[in-house]
Short mmCIF file of C-alpha atoms in Angstrom, two decimals:
data_model
loop_
_atom_site.label_atom_id
_atom_site.label_comp_id
_atom_site.label_asym_id
_atom_site.label_seq_id
_atom_site.Cartn_x
_atom_site.Cartn_y
_atom_site.Cartn_z
CA MET P 1 7.58 -1.39 -60.33
CA LYS P 2 4.83 -4.03 -60.40
CA LYS P 3 6.61 -6.04 -57.71
CA LEU P 4 7.12 -2.89 -55.65
CA GLY P 5 3.44 -2.01 -56.00
CA THR P 6 2.42 -5.51 -54.91
CA LEU P 7 4.76 -5.32 -51.91
CA LEU P 8 3.38 -1.92 -50.87
CA PHE P 9 -0.15 -3.25 -51.21
CA PHE P 10 0.57 -6.17 -48.90
CA LEU P 11 2.31 -3.88 -46.42
CA PHE P 12 -0.74 -1.60 -46.49
CA VAL P 13 -3.02 -4.56 -45.85
CA LEU P 14 -0.78 -5.85 -43.07
CA VAL P 15 -0.67 -2.49 -41.29
CA ASN P 16 -4.42 -2.07 -41.55
CA VAL P 17 -5.08 -5.61 -40.31
CA LYS P 18 -2.88 -4.98 -37.30
CA ALA P 19 -4.66 -1.72 -36.61
CA ALA P 20 -8.13 -3.21 -36.94
CA ASP P 21 -10.61 -3.21 -34.06
CA PHE P 22 -12.19 -6.48 -32.98
CA ASP P 23 -15.72 -5.90 -31.71
CA ILE P 24 -16.67 -8.67 -29.29
CA THR P 25 -20.25 -8.69 -30.57
CA LYS P 26 -18.93 -9.90 -33.93
CA TYR P 27 -17.72 -13.01 -32.11
CA GLY P 28 -21.03 -13.76 -30.44
CA ALA P 29 -20.96 -11.61 -27.29
CA VAL P 30 -24.35 -10.36 -26.09
CA GLY P 31 -24.57 -7.34 -23.80
CA ASP P 32 -27.76 -8.24 -21.95
CA GLY P 33 -26.19 -8.76 -18.52
CA THR P 34 -27.22 -12.44 -18.36
CA THR P 35 -25.56 -14.27 -21.27
CA LEU P 36 -22.16 -15.69 -20.30
CA ASN P 37 -19.68 -14.23 -22.80
CA SER P 38 -16.35 -15.71 -21.67
CA GLN P 39 -15.83 -17.78 -24.83
CA ALA P 40 -16.97 -15.05 -27.23
CA ILE P 41 -14.70 -12.41 -25.67
CA GLN P 42 -11.78 -14.84 -25.64
CA LYS P 43 -12.36 -15.59 -29.34
CA ALA P 44 -12.12 -11.88 -30.13
CA ILE P 45 -8.89 -11.57 -28.11
CA ASP P 46 -7.41 -14.65 -29.78
CA ALA P 47 -8.29 -13.36 -33.24
CA CYS P 48 -6.72 -9.98 -32.46
CA TYR P 49 -3.59 -11.67 -31.15
CA LYS P 50 -3.24 -13.93 -34.20
CA SER P 51 -3.59 -10.95 -36.51
CA GLY P 52 -0.63 -9.23 -34.85
CA GLY P 53 -2.51 -7.15 -32.30
CA GLY P 54 -4.87 -4.21 -31.99
CA LYS P 55 -7.98 -3.30 -30.02
CA VAL P 56 -10.62 -5.65 -28.74
CA VAL P 57 -13.63 -3.40 -28.29
CA ILE P 58 -16.35 -3.86 -25.72
CA PRO P 59 -19.23 -1.61 -26.84
CA ALA P 60 -22.03 -0.18 -24.69
CA GLY P 61 -23.90 -2.89 -22.82
CA LYS P 62 -23.42 -5.29 -19.93
CA PHE P 63 -21.28 -8.26 -20.93
CA LEU P 64 -21.27 -11.04 -18.33
CA SER P 65 -18.08 -13.08 -18.22
CA GLY P 66 -15.82 -15.41 -16.30
CA THR P 67 -12.04 -15.50 -16.69
CA ILE P 68 -10.64 -14.06 -19.93
CA ALA P 69 -6.95 -13.79 -20.82
CA ILE P 70 -5.32 -10.86 -22.66
CA LYS P 71 -2.49 -11.77 -25.04
CA ASP P 72 0.48 -10.02 -26.68
CA ASN P 73 -0.16 -6.66 -28.38
CA VAL P 74 -3.84 -6.63 -27.43
CA THR P 75 -5.62 -3.68 -25.83
CA LEU P 76 -9.02 -4.35 -24.31
CA TYR P 77 -10.92 -1.14 -24.97
CA LEU P 78 -14.16 -0.43 -23.10
CA GLN P 79 -16.29 2.20 -24.79
CA LYS P 80 -18.44 4.62 -22.83
CA ASP P 81 -21.32 2.79 -21.09
CA ALA P 82 -19.59 -0.55 -21.65
CA VAL P 83 -19.54 -2.88 -18.63
CA LEU P 84 -17.53 -6.08 -18.34
CA LEU P 85 -19.57 -7.80 -15.64
CA GLY P 86 -18.06 -10.59 -13.54
CA SER P 87 -20.03 -13.80 -13.23
CA ILE P 88 -21.26 -14.60 -9.71
CA ASP P 89 -20.58 -18.32 -10.27
CA LEU P 90 -17.13 -19.36 -9.05
CA LYS P 91 -16.90 -22.21 -11.56
CA ASP P 92 -16.56 -19.60 -14.32
CA TYR P 93 -13.13 -18.52 -13.03
CA GLN P 94 -9.62 -19.90 -13.44
CA ASN P 95 -6.45 -19.54 -11.35
CA LEU P 96 -3.59 -19.23 -13.82
CA ASP P 97 -0.92 -18.40 -11.20
CA PRO P 98 -1.77 -19.71 -7.70
CA PHE P 99 -0.05 -18.31 -4.62
CA THR P 100 -0.60 -17.78 -0.89
CA GLU P 101 -1.23 -14.28 0.46
CA GLY P 102 -0.04 -12.80 3.76
CA LEU P 103 -2.72 -14.36 5.95
CA GLY P 104 -2.02 -17.82 4.57
CA ILE P 105 -4.93 -18.08 2.12
CA ASP P 106 -4.54 -19.63 -1.34
CA VAL P 107 -5.55 -17.04 -3.96
CA GLY P 108 -5.16 -16.08 -7.64
CA TRP P 109 -8.49 -16.58 -9.43
CA ALA P 110 -9.41 -13.54 -11.52
CA LEU P 111 -11.84 -12.07 -14.05
CA LEU P 112 -9.34 -10.37 -16.38
CA VAL P 113 -5.87 -11.95 -16.59
CA ALA P 114 -2.66 -11.54 -18.59
CA VAL P 115 0.20 -14.01 -18.09
CA ASP P 116 3.63 -13.67 -19.72
CA ALA P 117 2.28 -11.13 -22.23
CA LYS P 118 3.86 -8.10 -23.88
CA ASN P 119 2.45 -4.71 -24.92
CA ILE P 120 -1.04 -5.04 -23.49
CA GLY P 121 -3.64 -2.55 -22.37
CA ILE P 122 -6.95 -2.04 -20.60
CA GLU P 123 -8.30 1.32 -21.65
CA GLY P 124 -11.40 3.38 -22.35
CA GLU P 125 -14.28 5.05 -20.55
CA GLY P 126 -16.10 1.88 -19.55
CA THR P 127 -16.32 -0.18 -16.37
CA ILE P 128 -15.18 -3.57 -15.12
CA ASP P 129 -17.57 -4.67 -12.36
CA GLY P 130 -16.77 -7.81 -10.37
CA GLN P 131 -20.10 -8.03 -8.48
CA GLY P 132 -18.15 -8.96 -5.37
CA SER P 133 -21.03 -8.81 -2.89
CA ALA P 134 -23.24 -10.96 -5.12
CA ILE P 135 -20.42 -13.49 -5.58
CA LYS P 136 -20.00 -13.71 -1.81
CA ALA P 137 -23.73 -14.06 -1.19
CA LYS P 138 -23.92 -17.01 -3.56
CA HIS P 139 -20.65 -18.52 -2.37
CA ILE P 140 -21.55 -18.69 1.31
CA LEU P 141 -24.74 -20.65 0.54
CA THR P 142 -22.62 -23.73 -0.15
CA ASP P 143 -19.26 -23.00 1.52
CA THR P 144 -19.80 -23.09 5.29
CA ARG P 145 -16.18 -22.53 6.31
CA PRO P 146 -15.33 -19.33 8.24
CA GLU P 147 -14.97 -16.27 6.01
CA GLY P 148 -11.26 -16.05 6.79
CA LYS P 149 -10.72 -19.41 5.08
CA ARG P 150 -13.10 -19.29 2.12
CA TRP P 151 -12.60 -15.77 0.75
CA GLY P 152 -9.54 -16.75 -1.32
CA LEU P 153 -11.70 -18.61 -3.85
CA ARG P 154 -13.34 -15.36 -4.89
CA PRO P 155 -11.80 -13.72 -7.97
CA PHE P 156 -9.55 -10.70 -8.27
CA LEU P 157 -10.85 -8.20 -10.81
CA VAL P 158 -7.59 -7.67 -12.79
CA ARG P 159 -4.40 -9.78 -12.59
CA ILE P 160 -1.28 -8.94 -14.58
CA VAL P 161 1.38 -11.68 -14.22
CA ARG P 162 4.97 -11.48 -15.57
CA CYS P 163 4.06 -9.02 -18.33
CA THR P 164 6.10 -6.27 -20.00
CA GLY P 165 4.59 -3.08 -21.39
CA VAL P 166 1.25 -2.66 -19.58
CA THR P 167 -1.11 0.31 -19.85
CA VAL P 168 -4.25 0.63 -17.74
CA LYS P 169 -5.87 3.95 -18.46
CA GLY P 170 -9.20 5.71 -18.07
CA VAL P 171 -11.28 2.75 -16.95
CA THR P 172 -13.37 2.31 -13.82
CA LEU P 173 -12.82 -0.79 -11.69
CA LYS P 174 -15.64 -1.73 -9.33
CA TYR P 175 -16.58 -4.25 -6.67
CA ALA P 176 -14.00 -7.00 -6.92
CA GLY P 177 -14.58 -10.38 -5.31
CA ALA P 178 -11.15 -10.04 -3.65
CA TRP P 179 -8.23 -7.78 -4.67
CA THR P 180 -9.21 -5.21 -7.28
CA SER P 181 -5.99 -5.09 -9.32
CA HIS P 182 -2.83 -7.14 -8.83
CA TYR P 183 0.33 -6.60 -10.88
CA PHE P 184 2.90 -9.37 -10.32
CA GLN P 185 6.54 -9.47 -11.50
CA SER P 186 5.79 -7.15 -14.42
CA LYS P 187 7.73 -4.28 -15.97
CA GLN P 188 7.04 -1.00 -17.78
CA ILE P 189 3.62 -0.38 -16.25
CA LEU P 190 1.53 2.78 -16.66
CA ILE P 191 -1.62 3.18 -14.56
CA GLU P 192 -3.29 6.52 -15.27
CA ASN P 193 -6.66 8.17 -14.65
CA VAL P 194 -8.12 4.98 -13.25
CA LYS P 195 -11.09 5.16 -10.89
CA ILE P 196 -11.57 2.39 -8.36
CA GLN P 197 -14.73 1.91 -6.30
CA SER P 198 -14.27 -1.47 -4.67
CA VAL P 199 -16.00 -2.09 -1.35
CA GLY P 200 -18.53 -4.56 0.00
CA VAL P 201 -16.42 -7.64 0.77
CA ALA P 202 -13.18 -8.19 2.65
CA HIS P 203 -9.75 -7.85 1.01
CA ASN P 204 -10.80 -5.31 -1.65
CA ASP P 205 -7.29 -3.84 -2.11
CA GLY P 206 -7.28 -1.10 -4.74
CA ILE P 207 -3.96 -1.05 -6.65
CA GLY P 208 -1.57 -3.87 -5.69
CA ILE P 209 1.99 -3.77 -7.05
CA ASP P 210 3.72 -7.08 -6.32
CA GLY P 211 7.38 -7.37 -7.29
CA CYS P 212 7.13 -5.00 -10.27
CA GLN P 213 9.60 -2.57 -11.83
CA GLN P 214 9.51 0.60 -13.93
CA VAL P 215 6.04 1.52 -12.74
CA ARG P 216 4.26 4.86 -13.13
CA ILE P 217 0.95 5.52 -11.38
CA LYS P 218 -0.69 8.91 -11.68
CA ASP P 219 -3.96 10.79 -11.29
CA CYS P 220 -6.05 7.90 -9.98
CA ASP P 221 -9.00 7.98 -7.57
CA VAL P 222 -9.26 4.97 -5.28
CA VAL P 223 -11.99 4.06 -2.79
CA SER P 224 -11.27 0.59 -1.47
CA GLY P 225 -12.38 -1.78 1.25
CA ASP P 226 -8.76 -2.78 1.92
CA ASP P 227 -5.43 -1.02 1.30
CA ALA P 228 -5.87 1.64 -1.39
CA LEU P 229 -2.31 1.58 -2.80
CA VAL P 230 -0.16 -1.33 -1.68
CA PHE P 231 3.28 -2.56 -2.68
CA LYS P 232 4.11 -6.14 -1.79
CA THR P 233 6.46 -8.95 -2.73
CA THR P 234 4.96 -12.42 -2.54
CA SER P 235 8.00 -13.94 -4.33
CA SER P 236 11.71 -13.51 -3.62
CA LEU P 237 12.54 -13.50 -7.34
CA MET P 238 11.75 -9.86 -8.16
CA ALA P 239 11.87 -6.63 -6.16
CA CYS P 240 9.49 -3.69 -6.26
CA LYS P 241 11.84 -1.16 -7.85
CA ASP P 242 11.96 2.09 -9.84
CA ILE P 243 8.42 3.25 -9.09
CA GLU P 244 6.89 6.73 -9.26
CA VAL P 245 3.44 7.65 -7.98
CA SER P 246 1.75 11.07 -8.08
CA GLY P 247 -1.61 12.77 -7.93
CA LEU P 248 -3.67 10.06 -6.20
CA ARG P 249 -6.76 10.38 -4.03
CA LEU P 250 -6.99 7.46 -1.63
CA LYS P 251 -9.75 6.32 0.71
CA SER P 252 -9.65 2.96 2.43
CA SER P 253 -11.07 0.82 5.20
CA GLN P 254 -7.43 -0.14 5.84
CA ALA P 255 -4.34 1.87 4.77
CA GLY P 256 -3.98 4.68 2.26
CA ILE P 257 -0.40 3.90 1.17
CA LYS P 258 1.32 0.69 2.27
CA ILE P 259 4.56 -1.15 1.56
CA GLY P 260 4.24 -4.77 2.82
CA THR P 261 2.83 -6.79 4.54
CA GLU P 262 4.00 -9.54 2.16
CA SER P 263 7.66 -8.56 1.97
CA ILE P 264 10.04 -11.33 0.89
CA ALA P 265 11.79 -9.38 -1.92
CA ASP P 266 13.11 -5.82 -1.74
CA PHE P 267 11.43 -2.42 -2.10
CA GLU P 268 13.77 0.23 -3.47
CA ASN P 269 13.85 3.45 -5.47
CA ILE P 270 10.20 4.32 -4.81
CA LYS P 271 8.90 7.89 -4.99
CA ILE P 272 5.35 8.87 -3.99
CA THR P 273 4.28 12.54 -4.18
CA ASN P 274 1.28 14.86 -4.16
CA CYS P 275 -1.36 12.47 -2.82
CA HIS P 276 -4.42 13.01 -0.63
CA ILE P 277 -5.44 10.31 1.83
CA TYR P 278 -8.80 10.55 3.58
CA ASP P 279 -11.21 8.56 5.76
CA THR P 280 -8.85 5.62 6.20
CA LYS P 281 -9.63 3.24 9.05
CA ASN P 282 -6.25 1.59 9.63
CA GLY P 283 -3.33 3.88 8.83
CA GLY P 284 -2.41 6.62 6.41
CA ILE P 285 1.16 5.63 5.44
CA LYS P 286 2.49 2.21 6.50
CA LEU P 287 5.94 0.88 5.54
CA LEU P 288 6.41 -2.68 6.72
CA THR P 289 9.12 -5.26 6.06
CA VAL P 290 8.72 -8.45 8.06
CA ASP P 291 9.58 -11.33 5.68
CA GLY P 292 13.20 -10.54 4.83
CA ALA P 293 12.87 -7.62 2.40
CA HIS P 294 15.17 -4.60 2.30
CA ILE P 295 13.23 -1.32 2.22
CA ARG P 296 15.59 1.39 0.99
CA ASN P 297 15.72 4.61 -0.96
CA VAL P 298 12.06 5.53 -0.55
CA LEU P 299 10.74 9.10 -0.71
CA ILE P 300 7.17 10.01 0.23
CA SER P 301 6.43 13.73 0.06
CA ASP P 302 3.72 16.37 -0.23
CA ILE P 303 0.95 14.30 1.32
CA THR P 304 -2.24 15.54 2.95
CA MET P 305 -4.43 13.39 5.16
CA ASP P 306 -7.89 13.98 6.58
CA GLU P 307 -9.69 11.82 9.17
CA VAL P 308 -7.02 9.12 9.10
CA ARG P 309 -6.67 6.62 11.92
CA THR P 310 -3.00 6.57 12.98
CA PRO P 311 -1.25 8.59 10.27
CA MET P 312 2.04 6.62 10.07
CA LEU P 313 3.49 3.22 10.97
CA PHE P 314 7.04 2.06 10.15
CA ARG P 315 7.95 -1.54 11.00
CA LEU P 316 10.96 -3.81 10.60
CA GLY P 317 10.05 -7.26 11.94
CA SER P 318 10.86 -10.97 11.75
CA ARG P 319 7.68 -12.78 10.76
CA LEU P 320 9.58 -14.43 7.86
CA ASN P 321 6.67 -15.91 5.90
CA VAL P 322 6.97 -17.68 2.54
CA PHE P 323 4.12 -17.27 0.05
CA ARG P 324 5.11 -19.70 -2.70
CA LYS P 325 5.95 -22.61 -0.45
CA ASN P 326 6.67 -25.17 -3.17
CA THR P 327 9.48 -23.14 -4.76
CA GLU P 328 10.90 -20.72 -2.16
CA THR P 329 12.40 -20.78 1.33
CA LYS P 330 12.50 -18.45 4.31
CA LYS P 331 14.84 -15.45 4.34
CA PRO P 332 16.62 -13.83 7.30
CA THR P 333 15.36 -10.58 8.79
CA GLY P 334 15.62 -7.72 6.30
CA THR P 335 16.58 -4.07 6.65
CA PHE P 336 14.80 -0.71 6.66
CA GLU P 337 17.04 2.18 5.63
CA ASN P 338 17.29 5.48 3.77
CA VAL P 339 13.61 6.43 3.84
CA VAL P 340 12.46 10.06 3.77
CA ILE P 341 8.93 11.26 4.62
CA ARG P 342 8.62 14.97 3.91
CA ASN P 343 5.94 17.68 3.75
CA VAL P 344 3.02 15.84 5.35
CA LYS P 345 -0.01 17.51 6.92
CA ALA P 346 -2.52 15.23 8.62
CA LYS P 347 -5.75 15.47 10.59
CA ALA P 348 -5.94 12.25 12.59
CA ALA P 349 -9.34 10.75 13.34
CA ASP P 350 -10.49 11.23 16.93
CA GLN P 351 -11.65 7.60 17.13
CA ALA P 352 -8.84 5.23 16.21
CA GLN P 353 -7.35 1.76 16.75
CA LEU P 354 -5.27 3.34 19.51
CA THR P 355 -7.04 4.88 22.50
CA PRO P 356 -6.14 7.68 22.85
CA PRO P 357 -4.82 8.25 19.32
CA SER P 358 -1.12 8.56 18.49
CA GLY P 359 0.47 10.05 15.39
CA ILE P 360 3.55 8.04 14.35
CA LEU P 361 4.81 4.58 15.34
CA ILE P 362 8.36 3.50 14.43
CA THR P 363 9.76 0.16 15.56
CA GLY P 364 12.35 -2.41 14.63
CA VAL P 365 13.09 -5.51 16.72
CA PRO P 366 16.01 -6.20 19.05
CA GLY P 367 19.20 -6.41 17.00
CA HIS P 368 17.56 -5.01 13.87
CA ASP P 369 17.19 -1.21 13.84
CA ILE P 370 15.24 0.97 11.48
CA THR P 371 18.13 3.00 10.08
CA ASN P 372 18.39 6.48 8.57
CA LEU P 373 14.70 7.31 8.61
CA THR P 374 14.02 11.03 8.15
CA LEU P 375 10.69 12.72 8.94
CA GLU P 376 10.77 16.37 7.91
CA ASN P 377 8.13 19.12 7.74
CA ILE P 378 5.40 17.11 9.44
CA GLU P 379 2.22 18.54 11.01
CA ILE P 380 -0.34 16.30 12.69
CA THR P 381 -3.53 17.25 14.53
CA LEU P 382 -4.68 14.77 17.18
CA ALA P 383 -7.52 14.44 19.69
CA GLY P 384 -5.33 14.27 22.82
CA GLY P 385 -6.63 12.78 26.05
CA GLY P 386 -3.63 10.69 27.16
CA THR P 387 -3.09 10.13 30.88
CA ALA P 388 -0.02 9.68 33.05
CA GLU P 389 -0.81 5.97 33.19
CA ASP P 390 -0.93 5.84 29.37
CA SER P 391 2.53 7.41 29.22
CA ARG P 392 4.04 4.35 30.92
CA VAL P 393 2.40 1.62 28.86
CA ALA P 394 4.80 -1.15 27.77
CA VAL P 395 4.46 -1.83 24.03
CA PRO P 396 4.83 -5.50 22.98
CA GLU P 397 7.75 -6.41 20.72
CA ALA P 398 5.56 -8.76 18.62
CA ILE P 399 8.72 -9.81 16.78
CA ASP P 400 7.14 -12.46 14.53
CA GLN P 401 3.59 -11.15 14.42
CA TYR P 402 1.52 -9.69 11.59
CA PRO P 403 2.57 -6.02 11.44
CA GLU P 404 -0.40 -3.83 12.20
CA VAL P 405 -1.19 -0.77 14.29
CA LYS P 406 -3.32 -2.86 16.64
CA THR P 407 -0.38 -5.26 17.13
CA PHE P 408 1.25 -2.57 19.28
CA GLY P 409 -1.88 -1.11 20.90
CA PRO P 410 -4.34 -0.36 22.22
CA LYS P 411 -2.21 2.30 23.93
CA ILE P 412 1.07 3.94 22.96
CA PRO P 413 3.11 5.95 25.53
CA ALA P 414 3.60 9.00 23.26
CA TYR P 415 0.97 11.11 21.56
CA GLY P 416 3.23 12.30 18.74
CA VAL P 417 6.09 9.93 17.85
CA TRP P 418 6.89 6.60 19.50
CA ALA P 419 10.18 5.13 18.25
CA ARG P 420 12.00 1.93 19.27
CA HIS P 421 15.08 0.12 17.92
CA VAL P 422 16.19 2.98 15.66
CA LYS P 423 19.50 4.31 14.40
CA SER P 424 20.18 7.67 12.70
CA LEU P 425 16.58 8.80 13.18
CA LYS P 426 16.00 12.40 12.12
CA LEU P 427 12.83 14.25 13.20
CA ILE P 428 13.01 17.76 11.77
CA ASN P 429 10.43 20.59 11.67
CA VAL P 430 7.64 18.68 13.36
CA LYS P 431 4.44 20.25 14.69
CA PHE P 432 1.62 18.69 16.68
CA ASN P 433 -1.81 20.14 17.50
CA LEU P 434 -4.04 18.69 20.22
CA GLY P 435 -7.78 18.92 20.72
CA SER P 436 -7.45 18.32 24.47
CA ASN P 437 -4.75 18.00 27.10
CA ASP P 438 -2.43 15.01 26.76
CA VAL P 439 0.17 14.31 29.44
CA ARG P 440 2.00 11.67 27.46
CA PRO P 441 5.29 12.85 25.95
CA ALA P 442 5.25 14.22 22.42
CA LEU P 443 8.16 11.84 21.73
CA VAL P 444 9.24 8.61 23.36
CA CYS P 445 12.37 6.97 21.96
CA GLU P 446 13.51 3.57 23.28
CA ASP P 447 16.79 1.90 22.26
CA GLY P 448 17.95 4.61 19.88
CA LYS P 449 21.31 5.63 18.46
CA ASP P 450 22.19 8.92 16.75
CA VAL P 451 18.79 10.55 17.15
CA THR P 452 18.14 14.11 15.96
CA VAL P 453 15.09 16.05 17.19
CA SER P 454 15.12 19.52 15.70
CA ASN P 455 12.74 22.49 15.38
CA TRP P 456 9.58 21.09 16.93
CA ASN P 457 6.52 23.22 17.68
CA LEU P 458 4.44 21.65 20.44
CA PRO P 459 1.01 22.58 21.86
CA GLU P 460 0.27 23.71 25.39
CA THR P 461 -0.14 20.78 27.76
CA LYS P 462 -0.24 20.60 31.55
CA GLY P 463 0.76 17.97 34.07
CA ALA P 464 3.26 16.02 31.96
CA GLU P 465 6.27 14.30 33.47
CA ALA P 466 8.26 15.18 30.33
CA ILE P 467 7.76 16.54 26.83
CA ILE P 468 10.37 14.17 25.39
CA ARG P 469 11.49 10.90 26.98
CA LEU P 470 14.66 9.09 25.90
CA GLU P 471 15.17 5.54 27.18
CA ASN P 472 18.46 3.76 26.50
CA VAL P 473 19.35 6.30 23.82
CA VAL P 474 22.99 6.82 22.89
CA SER P 475 23.91 10.06 21.12
CA ALA P 476 20.92 12.35 20.71
CA ASN P 477 20.62 16.02 19.80
CA VAL P 478 17.50 17.87 20.88
CA ASN P 479 17.41 21.48 19.71
CA GLY P 480 15.03 24.20 18.61
CA ILE P 481 12.04 22.83 20.55
CA THR P 482 9.21 25.26 21.27
CA ALA P 483 6.94 23.90 23.99
CA LYS P 484 4.22 26.17 25.36
CA GLY P 485 2.97 24.01 28.23
CA GLU P 486 4.00 22.99 31.72
CA ALA P 487 5.95 19.85 32.59
CA GLN P 488 8.52 18.56 35.04
CA ALA P 489 11.14 18.32 32.27
CA LEU P 490 11.57 19.15 28.63
CA VAL P 491 13.76 16.06 28.13
CA ARG P 492 13.78 13.12 30.52
CA VAL P 493 16.68 10.69 30.03
CA GLU P 494 16.20 7.21 31.46
CA ARG P 495 18.03 3.86 31.77
CA THR P 496 21.68 3.16 32.32
CA LYS P 497 22.64 2.84 28.64
CA SER P 498 21.64 6.41 27.79
CA ALA P 499 24.62 8.65 27.01
CA SER P 500 25.80 11.63 24.95
CA ILE P 501 22.53 13.57 25.05
CA THR P 502 22.76 17.21 23.88
CA VAL P 503 19.86 19.57 24.63
CA ALA P 504 20.22 23.19 23.48
CA ASN P 505 18.54 26.27 21.99
CA ASN P 506 15.04 25.39 23.12
CA ASN P 507 12.13 27.64 24.09
CA ALA P 508 10.13 26.17 26.96
CA PRO P 509 9.77 28.89 29.63
CA SER P 510 7.12 27.11 31.74
CA ILE P 511 8.94 23.80 32.04
CA LYS P 512 10.83 23.25 35.30
CA LYS P 513 13.91 21.45 34.02
CA GLU P 514 15.43 21.36 30.59
CA VAL P 515 16.97 17.94 31.20
CA GLU P 516 16.22 15.39 33.90
CA THR P 517 18.36 12.26 34.07
CA ILE P 518 17.07 9.14 35.83
CA LYS P 519 19.36 6.12 36.21
#
């Protein structure tokens, strides 16, 4: 019994040691906003780790720091009114996993880092503030290179690298020097009730998921200077896979939701639902594979957008970049298949990258079609204003270029949907509203196969050559179209390769011809 009692005592002590909190002030941290606390905070983390894990507590106060590393079984807990404040001196930061981002800049320095760790967390009601604008202001005093070359030295706010079991919950992330949060090749991630306010310098992406799996993101509020929620793969070794996102509010100077641009490994089994995107300056939803990735089995549904420049862009291209040049090689062109976008209502911004604005851009490259893309229950309100000349603009292929809305602009020949190099494209229950007359077609499809256009509700327009234009399209079914305006033709079929076009059950009483074929 004595031995049993002794054993129970030691077990009790062990459990309580593991559950203990490690207050950073007990290790010398000072919350005055000026004392550099990197070493003190790291000592608290190391002590917690050596004890078997627990909470490292940052109490109320402003704790200035450079790079600190979270270790196995450690949760960094920020109490209410606690601020982890990033140093504005670049020498206080480390790059524990260097890589090259999509524009060719070497990056990876960060304030808060975890590398090859298990069961870690960043939680609480406090704030992590990177002081990005102040870092830049100090940096440019001595670094006279153009901004596009020097920005990569500035630190990310949070970097999670090859970790398993990650929880980021409740905290506020503010004003990163570069990307706000970057999760790389990690698994079993929960990001919940996180608020991001990160603007002031370039490249302030909000939540960046880079080759991660088993990810859940919910109920977050993101205001970012760059893409608000972005999935990327900067290494070919691990796909973005098995991801669920719901309940996000997203505002961005770039895109609201983006897959790519860095896209060397696959994106699959991704579900994004019940999100609101607003005041974005460069796209609402953008799905882009240009470096060899396969995008497949993606569902995005129940999305609202307000004042969004160019609501949707879908791109399969052949840029074929490599981001870890010392260890990886180029891949062949990827694929884009089995993607569903459903239940989307958007108010497009009147002033956009495209003049006049367009709603949806879909384009592969010659020999590589976007395949089995379904857009269903879509309503988009646009400014209108397109001319007959705009309706005949030739859009560049830009096969190996950076994939961006402006890459294909400044004008697009359709106000609603422009699609090129597509196969098994389904456009079902689509409605457009226009603020002014637009004589461009609602839909232009070039080089398409097996195209379905069903149950569209289109606004009154006057003077259009056609409501829908099909160029080199083989096998298309256009049915259930309600078009209130006047035009020469409901469907205009052009180019010698067009064939097997079925047009039926449409309601367009003021349009002269249902089908006009031009060879």
